[in-house]
């Protein structure tokens, strides 16, 4: 009986060692997982028709899967809205967005707002639906709330304007006292 006890312990020990060796080998054979995604980005070098201090900032979608930015197709050419999915290597120009500046995303990452020719415009992620929402002279920054309200600021007016994402007349929601240095 003692011999069988020892044999049982020996088999259990051997099985444990084999399980550990198998687990280590399987881990080494499996590809490494990482929390940080590797993102590759290529874009032709072009000279933007704006000074560095006024260069529009690219916008990352709320879901973190896309980048929108304004750039010309060729050096010295018209500026267009570009969208790049981080799943793809190349960006694509969104047709009909000539003059686009200062892009910003809808909360669901399905649309991009931008300013062009003193107008606030919105285009769907796939570029199939381009809409003009309203006139906004010298629009500079926009943010799109979950309640489908877009807030914008301009270079021509120190107020913050509110407009529905479905369009309409913008209304001022702030009235800063410029004489007091408010902006």
CSV table of N, CA and C in Angstrom, one decimal:
chain,number,residue,atom,x,y,z
A,1,UNK,N,0.8,-1.2,0.0
A,1,UNK,CA,0.0,0.0,0.0
A,1,UNK,C,0.9,1.2,0.0
A,2,UNK,N,2.0,1.2,0.7
A,2,UNK,CA,2.9,2.4,0.8
A,2,UNK,C,3.5,2.7,-0.6
A,3,UNK,N,3.7,1.6,-1.3
A,3,UNK,CA,4.3,1.8,-2.7
A,3,UNK,C,3.3,2.5,-3.6
A,4,UNK,N,2.0,2.2,-3.4
A,4,UNK,CA,1.0,2.8,-4.2
A,4,UNK,C,0.8,4.3,-3.8
A,5,UNK,N,1.0,4.6,-2.5
A,5,UNK,CA,0.9,6.0,-2.1
A,5,UNK,C,2.0,6.8,-2.7
A,6,UNK,N,3.2,6.2,-2.7
A,6,UNK,CA,4.4,6.9,-3.3
A,6,UNK,C,4.2,7.1,-4.8
A,7,UNK,N,3.7,6.0,-5.4
A,7,UNK,CA,3.5,6.1,-6.9
A,7,UNK,C,2.4,7.1,-7.2
A,8,UNK,N,1.4,7.2,-6.4
A,8,UNK,CA,0.3,8.3,-6.6
A,8,UNK,C,0.9,9.7,-6.5
A,9,UNK,N,1.7,9.9,-5.5
A,9,UNK,CA,2.3,11.2,-5.3
A,9,UNK,C,3.3,11.5,-6.5
A,10,UNK,N,4.0,10.5,-6.9
A,10,UNK,CA,4.9,10.7,-8.0
A,10,UNK,C,4.1,11.0,-9.3
A,11,UNK,N,3.0,10.4,-9.6
A,11,UNK,CA,2.2,10.6,-10.7
A,11,UNK,C,1.6,12.1,-10.6
A,12,UNK,N,1.2,12.4,-9.5
A,12,UNK,CA,0.6,13.8,-9.3
A,12,UNK,C,1.7,14.8,-9.5
A,13,UNK,N,2.9,14.6,-9.0
A,13,UNK,CA,4.0,15.6,-9.2
A,13,UNK,C,4.3,15.7,-10.6
A,14,UNK,N,4.4,14.5,-11.3
A,14,UNK,CA,4.8,14.5,-12.7
A,14,UNK,C,3.7,15.2,-13.6
A,15,UNK,N,2.4,15.0,-13.2
A,15,UNK,CA,1.3,15.7,-13.9
A,15,UNK,C,1.4,17.2,-13.7
A,16,UNK,N,1.7,17.6,-12.5
A,16,UNK,CA,1.8,19.0,-12.2
A,16,UNK,C,2.9,19.7,-13.0
A,17,UNK,N,4.1,19.0,-13.0
A,17,UNK,CA,5.2,19.5,-13.8
A,17,UNK,C,4.9,19.6,-15.3
A,18,UNK,N,4.2,18.6,-15.8
A,18,UNK,CA,3.9,18.6,-17.2
A,18,UNK,C,2.9,19.7,-17.5
A,19,UNK,N,1.9,20.0,-16.6
A,19,UNK,CA,1.0,21.0,-16.8
A,19,UNK,C,1.7,22.4,-16.8
A,20,UNK,N,2.6,22.6,-15.9
A,20,UNK,CA,3.4,23.9,-15.9
A,20,UNK,C,4.2,24.0,-17.2
A,21,UNK,N,4.9,23.0,-17.6
A,21,UNK,CA,5.7,23.1,-18.8
A,21,UNK,C,4.7,23.4,-20.0
A,22,UNK,N,3.6,22.7,-20.1
A,22,UNK,CA,2.6,22.9,-21.2
A,22,UNK,C,2.1,24.4,-21.2
A,23,UNK,N,1.8,24.9,-20.0
A,23,UNK,CA,1.3,26.3,-19.9
A,23,UNK,C,2.4,27.3,-20.3
A,24,UNK,N,3.6,27.1,-19.9
A,24,UNK,CA,4.7,28.0,-20.3
A,24,UNK,C,4.9,27.9,-21.8
A,25,UNK,N,4.9,26.7,-22.4
A,25,UNK,CA,5.1,26.6,-23.8
A,25,UNK,C,3.9,27.2,-24.6
A,26,UNK,N,2.7,27.0,-24.1
A,26,UNK,CA,1.6,27.6,-24.8
A,26,UNK,C,1.6,29.2,-24.7
A,27,UNK,N,2.0,29.7,-23.6
A,27,UNK,CA,2.1,31.2,-23.5
A,27,UNK,C,3.2,31.8,-24.4
A,28,UNK,N,4.3,31.1,-24.5
A,28,UNK,CA,5.4,31.5,-25.4
A,28,UNK,C,4.9,31.5,-26.9
A,29,UNK,N,4.1,30.5,-27.2
A,29,UNK,CA,3.7,30.3,-28.6
A,29,UNK,C,2.6,31.3,-29.0
A,30,UNK,N,1.8,31.8,-28.0
A,30,UNK,CA,0.7,32.7,-28.2
A,30,UNK,C,1.3,34.1,-28.5
A,31,UNK,N,0.6,34.9,-29.4
A,31,UNK,CA,1.1,36.2,-29.7
A,31,UNK,C,0.9,37.1,-28.5
A,32,UNK,N,1.8,38.1,-28.3
A,32,UNK,CA,1.7,39.0,-27.2
A,32,UNK,C,0.5,39.9,-27.4
A,33,UNK,N,-0.3,40.1,-26.3
A,33,UNK,CA,-1.4,41.0,-26.4
A,33,UNK,C,-0.9,42.3,-25.7
A,34,UNK,N,-1.4,43.4,-26.2
A,34,UNK,CA,-1.1,44.7,-25.6
A,34,UNK,C,-2.3,45.6,-25.5
A,35,UNK,N,-2.4,46.4,-24.5
A,35,UNK,CA,-3.5,47.3,-24.4
A,35,UNK,C,-3.3,48.5,-25.3
A,36,UNK,N,-2.1,48.8,-25.7
A,36,UNK,CA,-1.8,49.9,-26.6
A,36,UNK,C,-1.9,49.5,-28.0
A,37,UNK,N,-2.7,50.1,-28.8
A,37,UNK,CA,-2.8,49.7,-30.3
A,37,UNK,C,-1.7,50.5,-31.0
A,38,UNK,N,-1.2,49.8,-32.0
A,38,UNK,CA,-0.2,50.4,-32.9
A,38,UNK,C,-0.9,51.1,-34.0
A,39,UNK,N,-0.6,52.3,-34.2
A,39,UNK,CA,-1.3,53.1,-35.2
A,39,UNK,C,-0.2,53.6,-36.2
A,40,UNK,N,-0.4,53.4,-37.5
A,40,UNK,CA,0.5,53.9,-38.5
A,40,UNK,C,-0.3,54.9,-39.3
A,41,UNK,N,0.5,56.0,-39.6
A,41,UNK,CA,-0.2,57.1,-40.3
A,41,UNK,C,0.7,57.6,-41.4
A,42,UNK,N,0.2,57.7,-42.6
A,42,UNK,CA,0.9,58.3,-43.7
A,42,UNK,C,0.1,59.4,-44.3
A,43,UNK,N,0.8,60.5,-44.7
A,43,UNK,CA,0.1,61.6,-45.4
A,43,UNK,C,1.2,62.3,-46.2
A,44,UNK,N,0.9,62.6,-47.4
A,44,UNK,CA,1.8,63.4,-48.2
A,44,UNK,C,2.1,64.7,-47.5
A,45,UNK,N,3.3,65.2,-47.6
A,45,UNK,CA,3.7,66.4,-47.0
A,45,UNK,C,3.2,67.5,-47.9
A,46,UNK,N,2.4,68.4,-47.4
A,46,UNK,CA,1.9,69.6,-48.1
A,46,UNK,C,2.0,70.8,-47.3
A,47,UNK,N,2.1,71.9,-47.9
A,47,UNK,CA,2.2,73.2,-47.2
A,47,UNK,C,0.7,73.7,-47.0
A,48,UNK,N,0.3,73.9,-45.7
A,48,UNK,CA,-1.0,74.4,-45.5
A,48,UNK,C,-1.1,75.9,-45.8
A,49,UNK,N,-2.2,76.4,-46.3
A,49,UNK,CA,-2.3,77.8,-46.6
A,49,UNK,C,-2.6,78.7,-45.4
A,50,UNK,N,-2.1,78.3,-44.2
A,50,UNK,CA,-2.4,79.0,-43.0
A,50,UNK,C,-1.1,79.1,-42.2
A,51,UNK,N,-0.9,80.0,-41.3
A,51,UNK,CA,0.3,80.1,-40.5
A,51,UNK,C,0.2,79.0,-39.4
A,52,UNK,N,1.4,78.7,-38.9
A,52,UNK,CA,1.4,77.6,-37.9
A,52,UNK,C,0.5,77.9,-36.7
A,53,UNK,N,0.5,79.2,-36.3
A,53,UNK,CA,-0.3,79.5,-35.1
A,53,UNK,C,-1.8,79.4,-35.3
A,54,UNK,N,-2.2,79.4,-36.6
A,54,UNK,CA,-3.7,79.3,-36.9
A,54,UNK,C,-4.0,78.0,-37.4
A,55,UNK,N,-3.1,77.0,-37.5
A,55,UNK,CA,-3.3,75.7,-38.1
A,55,UNK,C,-4.4,75.0,-37.3
A,56,UNK,N,-5.4,74.5,-38.0
A,56,UNK,CA,-6.5,73.8,-37.3
A,56,UNK,C,-6.0,72.5,-36.7
A,57,UNK,N,-6.5,72.1,-35.6
A,57,UNK,CA,-6.1,71.0,-34.8
A,57,UNK,C,-6.9,69.8,-35.3
A,58,UNK,N,-6.3,68.6,-35.6
A,58,UNK,CA,-7.0,67.4,-35.9
A,58,UNK,C,-8.0,67.0,-34.8
A,59,UNK,N,-9.0,66.3,-35.1
A,59,UNK,CA,-10.0,65.9,-34.1
A,59,UNK,C,-10.1,64.3,-34.1
A,60,UNK,N,-10.0,63.7,-32.9
A,60,UNK,CA,-10.1,62.3,-32.8
A,60,UNK,C,-11.6,62.0,-32.4
A,61,UNK,N,-12.2,61.0,-33.0
A,61,UNK,CA,-13.6,60.7,-32.7
A,61,UNK,C,-13.7,60.2,-31.3
A,62,UNK,N,-14.9,60.5,-30.7
A,62,UNK,CA,-15.2,60.0,-29.3
A,62,UNK,C,-14.9,58.5,-29.1
A,63,UNK,N,-15.2,57.7,-30.1
A,63,UNK,CA,-14.9,56.3,-29.9
A,63,UNK,C,-13.5,55.9,-30.1
A,64,UNK,N,-12.6,56.9,-30.5
A,64,UNK,CA,-11.2,56.7,-30.6
A,64,UNK,C,-10.8,55.9,-31.9
A,65,UNK,N,-11.7,55.8,-32.8
A,65,UNK,CA,-11.4,55.0,-34.0
A,65,UNK,C,-11.1,55.8,-35.3
A,66,UNK,N,-11.3,57.1,-35.3
A,66,UNK,CA,-11.1,57.9,-36.5
A,66,UNK,C,-10.5,59.2,-36.1
A,67,UNK,N,-9.8,59.8,-37.2
A,67,UNK,CA,-9.2,61.1,-37.1
A,67,UNK,C,-9.7,62.0,-38.2
A,68,UNK,N,-10.1,63.2,-37.9
A,68,UNK,CA,-10.6,64.1,-38.9
A,68,UNK,C,-9.6,65.3,-38.9
A,69,UNK,N,-9.2,65.8,-40.1
A,69,UNK,CA,-8.4,67.0,-40.1
A,69,UNK,C,-8.6,67.7,-41.5
A,70,UNK,N,-8.1,68.9,-41.5
A,70,UNK,CA,-8.2,69.7,-42.8
A,70,UNK,C,-6.9,69.8,-43.4
A,71,UNK,N,-6.8,69.5,-44.7
A,71,UNK,CA,-5.5,69.6,-45.4
A,71,UNK,C,-5.8,69.7,-46.9
A,72,UNK,N,-4.8,70.3,-47.6
A,72,UNK,CA,-5.0,70.3,-49.1
A,72,UNK,C,-4.6,68.9,-49.7
A,73,UNK,N,-5.2,68.6,-50.9
A,73,UNK,CA,-4.8,67.4,-51.6
A,73,UNK,C,-3.3,67.5,-52.1
A,74,UNK,N,-3.0,68.7,-52.6
A,74,UNK,CA,-1.7,69.0,-53.2
A,74,UNK,C,-1.2,70.3,-52.6
A,75,UNK,N,0.1,70.5,-52.7
A,75,UNK,CA,0.7,71.7,-52.2
A,75,UNK,C,0.0,72.9,-52.8
A,76,UNK,N,-0.4,73.9,-52.0
A,76,UNK,CA,-1.0,75.1,-52.6
A,76,UNK,C,-2.5,74.9,-53.0
A,77,UNK,N,-3.0,73.7,-52.9
A,77,UNK,CA,-4.4,73.5,-53.4
A,77,UNK,C,-5.4,73.8,-52.3
A,78,UNK,N,-6.7,73.6,-52.7
A,78,UNK,CA,-7.8,73.9,-51.7
A,78,UNK,C,-7.7,72.9,-50.6
A,79,UNK,N,-8.1,73.4,-49.4
A,79,UNK,CA,-8.2,72.5,-48.2
A,79,UNK,C,-9.5,71.8,-48.2
A,80,UNK,N,-9.4,70.5,-47.8
A,80,UNK,CA,-10.5,69.6,-47.7
A,80,UNK,C,-10.5,68.9,-46.4
A,81,UNK,N,-11.7,68.4,-46.0
A,81,UNK,CA,-11.8,67.5,-44.8
A,81,UNK,C,-11.3,66.1,-45.2
A,82,UNK,N,-10.4,65.6,-44.3
A,82,UNK,CA,-9.9,64.2,-44.5
A,82,UNK,C,-10.3,63.4,-43.3
A,83,UNK,N,-10.7,62.2,-43.5
A,83,UNK,CA,-11.0,61.3,-42.4
A,83,UNK,C,-10.1,60.0,-42.6
A,84,UNK,N,-9.6,59.6,-41.4
A,84,UNK,CA,-8.7,58.5,-41.4
A,84,UNK,C,-9.2,57.5,-40.3
A,85,UNK,N,-9.5,56.3,-40.7
A,85,UNK,CA,-9.9,55.3,-39.7
A,85,UNK,C,-8.6,54.7,-39.2
A,86,UNK,N,-8.4,54.5,-37.9
A,86,UNK,CA,-7.2,53.9,-37.4
A,86,UNK,C,-7.0,52.4,-37.8
A,87,UNK,N,-8.1,51.8,-38.4
A,87,UNK,CA,-8.0,50.5,-39.0
A,87,UNK,C,-7.3,50.5,-40.3
A,88,UNK,N,-7.2,51.7,-41.0
A,88,UNK,CA,-6.7,51.8,-42.3
A,88,UNK,C,-5.3,52.5,-42.3
A,89,UNK,N,-4.5,52.3,-43.3
A,89,UNK,CA,-3.2,53.0,-43.3
A,89,UNK,C,-3.4,54.4,-44.0
A,90,UNK,N,-4.3,54.5,-44.9
A,90,UNK,CA,-4.5,55.8,-45.7
A,90,UNK,C,-5.7,56.6,-45.2
A,91,UNK,N,-5.6,57.9,-45.3
A,91,UNK,CA,-6.7,58.8,-45.1
A,91,UNK,C,-7.5,59.0,-46.4
A,92,UNK,N,-8.7,59.4,-46.3
A,92,UNK,CA,-9.5,59.7,-47.5
A,92,UNK,C,-10.1,61.1,-47.4
A,93,UNK,N,-10.1,61.8,-48.5
A,93,UNK,CA,-10.6,63.1,-48.6
A,93,UNK,C,-12.2,62.9,-48.7
A,94,UNK,N,-12.9,63.8,-48.1
A,94,UNK,CA,-14.3,63.8,-48.1
A,94,UNK,C,-14.7,64.8,-49.2
A,95,UNK,N,-15.3,64.3,-50.3
A,95,UNK,CA,-15.7,65.2,-51.4
A,95,UNK,C,-16.8,66.2,-51.0
A,96,UNK,N,-16.7,67.4,-51.5
A,96,UNK,CA,-17.6,68.5,-51.2
A,96,UNK,C,-17.3,69.3,-50.0
A,97,UNK,N,-16.1,69.0,-49.4
A,97,UNK,CA,-15.8,69.7,-48.2
A,97,UNK,C,-14.7,70.8,-48.4
A,98,UNK,N,-14.6,71.3,-49.6
A,98,UNK,CA,-13.5,72.3,-49.9
A,98,UNK,C,-13.7,73.5,-49.0
A,99,UNK,N,-12.5,73.9,-48.5
A,99,UNK,CA,-12.5,75.1,-47.5
A,99,UNK,C,-12.7,74.6,-46.1
A,100,UNK,N,-12.8,73.4,-45.8
A,100,UNK,CA,-13.1,72.9,-44.5
A,100,UNK,C,-12.0,73.3,-43.5
A,101,UNK,N,-12.5,73.7,-42.3
A,101,UNK,CA,-11.5,74.0,-41.2
A,101,UNK,C,-12.2,73.6,-39.9
A,102,UNK,N,-11.3,73.4,-38.9
A,102,UNK,CA,-11.7,73.1,-37.5
A,102,UNK,C,-12.8,72.0,-37.3
A,103,UNK,N,-12.4,70.8,-37.7
A,103,UNK,CA,-13.4,69.7,-37.6
A,103,UNK,C,-13.7,69.3,-36.1
A,104,UNK,N,-14.9,68.8,-35.9
A,104,UNK,CA,-15.2,68.3,-34.5
A,104,UNK,C,-16.3,67.2,-34.8
A,105,UNK,N,-16.3,66.2,-33.8
A,105,UNK,CA,-17.1,65.0,-34.0
A,105,UNK,C,-18.5,65.1,-33.3
A,106,UNK,N,-19.4,64.3,-33.8
A,106,UNK,CA,-20.7,64.1,-33.1
A,106,UNK,C,-20.4,63.1,-32.0
A,107,UNK,N,-21.2,63.1,-30.9
A,107,UNK,CA,-21.0,62.2,-29.8
A,107,UNK,C,-21.0,60.7,-30.2
A,108,UNK,N,-21.7,60.3,-31.2
A,108,UNK,CA,-21.7,58.9,-31.6
A,108,UNK,C,-20.6,58.6,-32.6
A,109,UNK,N,-19.8,59.5,-33.0
A,109,UNK,CA,-18.7,59.3,-33.9
A,109,UNK,C,-19.1,59.0,-35.3
A,110,UNK,N,-20.4,59.3,-35.7
A,110,UNK,CA,-20.9,59.0,-37.0
A,110,UNK,C,-20.9,60.2,-37.9
A,111,UNK,N,-20.6,61.4,-37.4
A,111,UNK,CA,-20.6,62.6,-38.2
A,111,UNK,C,-19.5,63.6,-37.8
A,112,UNK,N,-19.1,64.4,-38.7
A,112,UNK,CA,-18.1,65.4,-38.4
A,112,UNK,C,-18.7,66.8,-38.7
A,113,UNK,N,-18.6,67.7,-37.8
A,113,UNK,CA,-18.9,69.1,-38.0
A,113,UNK,C,-17.7,69.9,-38.4
A,114,UNK,N,-17.8,70.9,-39.2
A,114,UNK,CA,-16.7,71.7,-39.6
A,114,UNK,C,-17.2,73.1,-40.2
A,115,UNK,N,-16.3,74.0,-40.3
A,115,UNK,CA,-16.6,75.3,-40.9
A,115,UNK,C,-16.0,75.5,-42.3
A,116,UNK,N,-16.8,76.1,-43.2
A,116,UNK,CA,-16.4,76.3,-44.5
A,116,UNK,C,-17.1,77.5,-45.1
A,117,UNK,N,-16.4,78.4,-45.7
A,117,UNK,CA,-17.1,79.6,-46.3
A,117,UNK,C,-18.1,80.3,-45.4
A,118,UNK,N,-17.8,80.5,-44.2
A,118,UNK,CA,-18.7,81.2,-43.2
A,118,UNK,C,-20.0,80.4,-43.0
A,119,UNK,N,-19.9,79.1,-43.1
A,119,UNK,CA,-21.0,78.2,-42.8
A,119,UNK,C,-20.6,77.1,-41.9
A,120,UNK,N,-21.5,76.6,-41.0
A,120,UNK,CA,-21.3,75.5,-40.2
A,120,UNK,C,-21.9,74.3,-41.0
A,121,UNK,N,-21.1,73.3,-41.2
A,121,UNK,CA,-21.6,72.1,-42.0
A,121,UNK,C,-21.3,70.8,-41.3
A,122,UNK,N,-22.0,69.8,-41.7
A,122,UNK,CA,-21.9,68.5,-41.1
A,122,UNK,C,-21.9,67.4,-42.2
A,123,UNK,N,-21.0,66.5,-42.0
A,123,UNK,CA,-20.9,65.4,-43.0
A,123,UNK,C,-20.9,64.1,-42.3
A,124,UNK,N,-21.5,63.0,-42.9
A,124,UNK,CA,-21.5,61.7,-42.3
A,124,UNK,C,-20.1,61.1,-42.4
A,125,UNK,N,-19.8,60.2,-41.5
A,125,UNK,CA,-18.5,59.5,-41.5
A,125,UNK,C,-18.1,59.0,-42.9
A,126,UNK,N,-19.1,58.4,-43.6
A,126,UNK,CA,-18.8,57.8,-44.9
A,126,UNK,C,-18.8,58.8,-46.0
A,127,UNK,N,-19.2,60.1,-45.7
A,127,UNK,CA,-19.2,61.2,-46.7
A,127,UNK,C,-20.4,61.2,-47.5
A,128,UNK,N,-21.4,60.3,-47.3
A,128,UNK,CA,-22.6,60.3,-48.1
A,128,UNK,C,-23.6,61.4,-47.9
A,129,UNK,N,-23.5,62.0,-46.7
A,129,UNK,CA,-24.5,63.0,-46.4
A,129,UNK,C,-23.9,64.3,-45.9
A,130,UNK,N,-23.9,65.3,-46.7
A,130,UNK,CA,-23.3,66.6,-46.4
A,130,UNK,C,-24.4,67.6,-46.2
A,131,UNK,N,-24.4,68.3,-45.1
A,131,UNK,CA,-25.5,69.3,-44.8
A,131,UNK,C,-24.9,70.6,-44.3
A,132,UNK,N,-25.5,71.7,-44.7
A,132,UNK,CA,-25.2,73.0,-44.2
A,132,UNK,C,-26.2,73.3,-43.1
A,133,UNK,N,-25.7,73.6,-41.9
A,133,UNK,CA,-26.6,73.9,-40.8
A,133,UNK,C,-27.0,75.3,-40.6
A,134,UNK,N,-26.0,76.2,-40.8
A,134,UNK,CA,-26.3,77.6,-40.6
A,134,UNK,C,-25.1,78.5,-41.0
A,135,UNK,N,-25.3,79.8,-41.1
A,135,UNK,CA,-24.3,80.7,-41.4
A,135,UNK,C,-23.5,81.0,-40.0
A,136,UNK,N,-22.2,81.0,-40.1
A,136,UNK,CA,-21.4,81.3,-38.9
A,136,UNK,C,-20.2,82.0,-39.4
A,137,UNK,N,-20.1,83.3,-39.2
A,137,UNK,CA,-19.0,84.1,-39.7
A,137,UNK,C,-17.7,83.8,-38.9
A,138,UNK,N,-16.7,83.3,-39.6
A,138,UNK,CA,-15.4,83.0,-39.1
A,138,UNK,C,-15.4,82.0,-37.9
A,139,UNK,N,-16.2,80.9,-38.2
A,139,UNK,CA,-16.2,79.9,-37.2
A,139,UNK,C,-14.9,79.3,-36.9
A,140,UNK,N,-14.6,79.0,-35.6
A,140,UNK,CA,-13.3,78.6,-35.2
A,140,UNK,C,-13.3,77.3,-34.4
A,141,UNK,N,-14.2,77.1,-33.5
A,141,UNK,CA,-14.2,75.9,-32.6
A,141,UNK,C,-15.7,75.5,-32.5
A,142,UNK,N,-15.9,74.2,-32.4
A,142,UNK,CA,-17.2,73.6,-32.2
A,142,UNK,C,-17.1,72.4,-31.3
A,143,UNK,N,-18.2,72.2,-30.6
A,143,UNK,CA,-18.4,71.0,-29.8
A,143,UNK,C,-19.8,70.5,-29.9
A,144,UNK,N,-20.0,69.2,-30.0
A,144,UNK,CA,-21.3,68.6,-30.3
A,144,UNK,C,-21.7,67.9,-29.1
A,145,UNK,N,-22.8,68.3,-28.4
A,145,UNK,CA,-23.3,67.6,-27.2
A,145,UNK,C,-24.2,66.5,-27.5
A,146,UNK,N,-24.3,65.6,-26.5
A,146,UNK,CA,-25.2,64.4,-26.6
A,146,UNK,C,-26.7,64.8,-26.8
A,147,UNK,N,-27.0,66.0,-26.5
A,147,UNK,CA,-28.4,66.5,-26.7
A,147,UNK,C,-28.6,67.0,-28.1
A,148,UNK,N,-27.7,66.8,-29.0
A,148,UNK,CA,-27.7,67.2,-30.4
A,148,UNK,C,-27.7,68.8,-30.5
A,149,UNK,N,-27.0,69.4,-29.6
A,149,UNK,CA,-26.8,70.8,-29.6
A,149,UNK,C,-25.3,71.0,-29.9
A,150,UNK,N,-25.0,71.9,-30.9
A,150,UNK,CA,-23.7,72.3,-31.2
A,150,UNK,C,-23.4,73.7,-30.7
A,151,UNK,N,-22.3,73.8,-30.0
A,151,UNK,CA,-21.8,75.1,-29.5
A,151,UNK,C,-20.6,75.5,-30.3
A,152,UNK,N,-20.6,76.7,-30.8
A,152,UNK,CA,-19.5,77.2,-31.6
A,152,UNK,C,-18.9,78.6,-31.1
A,153,UNK,N,-17.7,78.8,-31.4
A,153,UNK,CA,-17.1,80.1,-31.1
A,153,UNK,C,-16.5,80.6,-32.5
A,154,UNK,N,-16.4,81.9,-32.6
A,154,UNK,CA,-15.9,82.5,-33.8
A,154,UNK,C,-14.8,83.5,-33.6
A,155,UNK,N,-14.1,83.8,-34.6
A,155,UNK,CA,-13.1,84.9,-34.5
A,155,UNK,C,-13.7,86.3,-34.6
A,156,UNK,N,-14.9,86.4,-35.1
A,156,UNK,CA,-15.5,87.7,-35.3
A,156,UNK,C,-16.4,88.1,-34.2
A,157,UNK,N,-16.7,87.3,-33.2
A,157,UNK,CA,-17.6,87.6,-32.1
A,157,UNK,C,-17.2,86.8,-30.9
A,158,UNK,N,-17.1,87.5,-29.7
A,158,UNK,CA,-16.6,86.8,-28.5
A,158,UNK,C,-17.7,85.9,-27.9
A,159,UNK,N,-18.9,85.9,-28.4
A,159,UNK,CA,-19.9,85.1,-27.8
A,159,UNK,C,-19.8,83.6,-28.2
A,160,UNK,N,-20.4,82.7,-27.4
A,160,UNK,CA,-20.6,81.3,-27.8
A,160,UNK,C,-22.0,81.2,-28.3
A,161,UNK,N,-22.1,80.5,-29.5
A,161,UNK,CA,-23.3,80.4,-30.2
A,161,UNK,C,-23.8,78.9,-30.0
A,162,UNK,N,-25.1,78.8,-30.0
A,162,UNK,CA,-25.8,77.5,-29.9
A,162,UNK,C,-26.6,77.3,-31.1
A,163,UNK,N,-26.5,76.0,-31.7
A,163,UNK,CA,-27.4,75.7,-32.9
A,163,UNK,C,-27.7,74.2,-32.8
A,164,UNK,N,-28.9,73.9,-33.3
A,164,UNK,CA,-29.3,72.5,-33.3
A,164,UNK,C,-28.5,71.7,-34.3
A,165,UNK,N,-28.2,70.4,-34.1
A,165,UNK,CA,-27.5,69.6,-35.0
A,165,UNK,C,-28.3,69.4,-36.3
A,166,UNK,N,-29.6,69.6,-36.2
A,166,UNK,CA,-30.4,69.5,-37.4
A,166,UNK,C,-30.5,70.8,-38.2
A,167,UNK,N,-29.9,71.9,-37.7
A,167,UNK,CA,-29.9,73.2,-38.4
A,167,UNK,C,-30.7,74.2,-37.7
A,168,UNK,N,-30.7,75.4,-38.2
A,168,UNK,CA,-31.5,76.5,-37.7
A,168,UNK,C,-30.6,77.7,-37.4
A,169,UNK,N,-31.2,78.7,-36.9
A,169,UNK,CA,-30.5,79.9,-36.6
A,169,UNK,C,-29.7,79.8,-35.3
A,170,UNK,N,-28.4,80.2,-35.4
A,170,UNK,CA,-27.6,80.2,-34.1
A,170,UNK,C,-28.1,81.3,-33.2
A,171,UNK,N,-28.1,80.9,-31.9
A,171,UNK,CA,-28.4,81.9,-30.8
A,171,UNK,C,-27.2,82.0,-29.9
A,172,UNK,N,-27.0,83.2,-29.4
A,172,UNK,CA,-25.9,83.5,-28.4
A,172,UNK,C,-26.3,83.0,-27.1
A,173,UNK,N,-25.4,82.2,-26.4
A,173,UNK,CA,-25.7,81.8,-25.0
A,173,UNK,C,-24.8,82.5,-24.0
A,174,UNK,N,-23.8,83.3,-24.5
A,174,UNK,CA,-23.0,84.1,-23.6
A,174,UNK,C,-22.9,85.5,-24.2
A,175,UNK,N,-22.7,86.4,-23.3
A,175,UNK,CA,-22.5,87.8,-23.7
A,175,UNK,C,-21.3,88.3,-22.9
A,176,UNK,N,-20.1,88.0,-23.3
A,176,UNK,CA,-19.0,88.5,-22.5
A,176,UNK,C,-18.8,90.1,-22.6
A,177,UNK,N,-18.3,90.6,-21.5
A,177,UNK,CA,-18.1,92.1,-21.4
A,177,UNK,C,-16.6,92.3,-21.9
A,178,UNK,N,-16.5,92.6,-23.2
A,178,UNK,CA,-15.1,92.8,-23.8
A,178,UNK,C,-14.4,93.9,-23.1
A,179,UNK,N,-15.1,95.0,-22.6
A,179,UNK,CA,-14.4,96.1,-22.0
A,179,UNK,C,-13.8,95.6,-20.7
A,180,UNK,N,-14.3,94.6,-20.0
A,180,UNK,CA,-13.8,94.0,-18.8
A,180,UNK,C,-12.8,93.0,-19.0
A,181,UNK,N,-12.4,92.7,-20.3
A,181,UNK,CA,-11.5,91.7,-20.7
A,181,UNK,C,-12.0,90.3,-20.8
A,182,UNK,N,-13.3,90.2,-20.7
A,182,UNK,CA,-13.9,88.8,-20.8
A,182,UNK,C,-13.9,88.4,-22.3
A,183,UNK,N,-13.6,87.1,-22.4
A,183,UNK,CA,-13.5,86.5,-23.8
A,183,UNK,C,-14.3,85.2,-23.8
